[in-house]
Amino acid sequence: MGKELVLRTMRHEQLDQVPWVPFAGVHAGKLKGYTAEEVLTDEDKLVESLLEVKRVYAPDGMPVMFDLQVEAEI
């Protein structure tokens, strides 16, 4: 169901299951052998890593980036 399940959740509709939207963070980079710094500063490596998260875990949705350090630096 993926995207539709997430959208139905945001519309507060009744659901039979809860969507899974993992906060992969810099772990996404580890799946491809990248460091946290590489994933947080190289757009291509971030995209490659997030596509790997999609392939490995098949989540219903996925944040583009989640890292408390980035928020702290901002």
Short mmCIF file of C-alpha atoms in Angstrom, two decimals:
data_model
loop_
_atom_site.label_atom_id
_atom_site.label_comp_id
_atom_site.label_asym_id
_atom_site.label_seq_id
_atom_site.Cartn_x
_atom_site.Cartn_y
_atom_site.Cartn_z
CA MET A 1 0.00 0.00 0.00
CA GLY A 2 2.92 2.34 0.70
CA LYS A 3 2.19 5.91 -0.24
CA GLU A 4 -1.58 5.49 -0.12
CA LEU A 5 -1.39 4.11 3.42
CA VAL A 6 0.65 7.14 4.51
CA LEU A 7 -1.78 9.53 2.82
CA ARG A 8 -4.77 7.83 4.43
CA THR A 9 -3.06 8.20 7.80
CA MET A 10 -2.56 11.92 7.24
CA ARG A 11 -6.26 12.23 6.37
CA HIS A 12 -7.08 10.52 9.70
CA GLU A 13 -8.88 7.66 7.95
CA GLN A 14 -9.59 4.31 9.60
CA LEU A 15 -6.76 1.86 8.84
CA ASP A 16 -6.26 -1.88 9.24
CA GLN A 17 -2.51 -1.42 9.62
CA VAL A 18 -0.10 1.29 10.64
CA PRO A 19 2.25 2.59 7.95
CA TRP A 20 5.94 2.07 8.53
CA VAL A 21 8.05 5.18 7.91
CA PRO A 22 11.52 4.49 9.34
CA PHE A 23 13.87 7.28 10.32
CA ALA A 24 16.91 5.81 8.62
CA GLY A 25 19.19 8.78 9.35
CA VAL A 26 22.87 8.17 8.74
CA HIS A 27 22.19 4.43 8.95
CA ALA A 28 21.07 4.74 5.33
CA GLY A 29 24.66 5.59 4.42
CA LYS A 30 26.02 2.62 6.34
CA LEU A 31 24.04 0.34 4.03
CA LYS A 32 26.19 1.62 1.15
CA GLY A 33 29.42 2.00 3.15
CA TYR A 34 29.29 5.80 3.49
CA THR A 35 30.12 7.81 6.58
CA ALA A 36 27.65 10.15 8.26
CA GLU A 37 29.56 13.14 6.90
CA GLU A 38 29.39 11.80 3.34
CA VAL A 39 25.64 11.22 3.50
CA LEU A 40 24.97 14.62 5.06
CA THR A 41 27.12 16.57 2.58
CA ASP A 42 26.86 14.65 -0.72
CA GLU A 43 23.47 14.73 -2.39
CA ASP A 44 24.22 11.79 -4.70
CA LYS A 45 25.34 9.57 -1.83
CA LEU A 46 22.25 10.50 0.18
CA VAL A 47 19.95 9.59 -2.72
CA GLU A 48 21.82 6.34 -3.38
CA SER A 49 21.58 5.45 0.31
CA LEU A 50 17.87 6.21 0.56
CA LEU A 51 17.18 4.10 -2.52
CA GLU A 52 19.02 1.26 -0.77
CA VAL A 53 16.79 1.72 2.30
CA LYS A 54 13.78 1.44 -0.01
CA ARG A 55 15.16 -1.72 -1.61
CA VAL A 56 16.18 -3.44 1.63
CA TYR A 57 13.30 -2.51 3.94
CA ALA A 58 10.40 -1.72 1.55
CA PRO A 59 8.94 0.95 3.87
CA ASP A 60 5.59 2.65 3.29
CA GLY A 61 7.29 6.05 3.31
CA MET A 62 10.64 7.58 4.08
CA PRO A 63 11.92 10.96 5.27
CA VAL A 64 14.54 12.44 2.97
CA MET A 65 16.85 13.09 5.91
CA PHE A 66 16.61 12.63 9.65
CA ASP A 67 19.52 13.50 11.84
CA LEU A 68 19.40 15.42 15.10
CA GLN A 69 22.91 16.71 14.53
CA VAL A 70 21.81 18.54 11.38
CA GLU A 71 18.92 20.12 13.29
CA ALA A 72 21.29 21.14 16.07
CA GLU A 73 23.70 22.75 13.62
CA ILE A 74 20.91 24.72 11.96
#
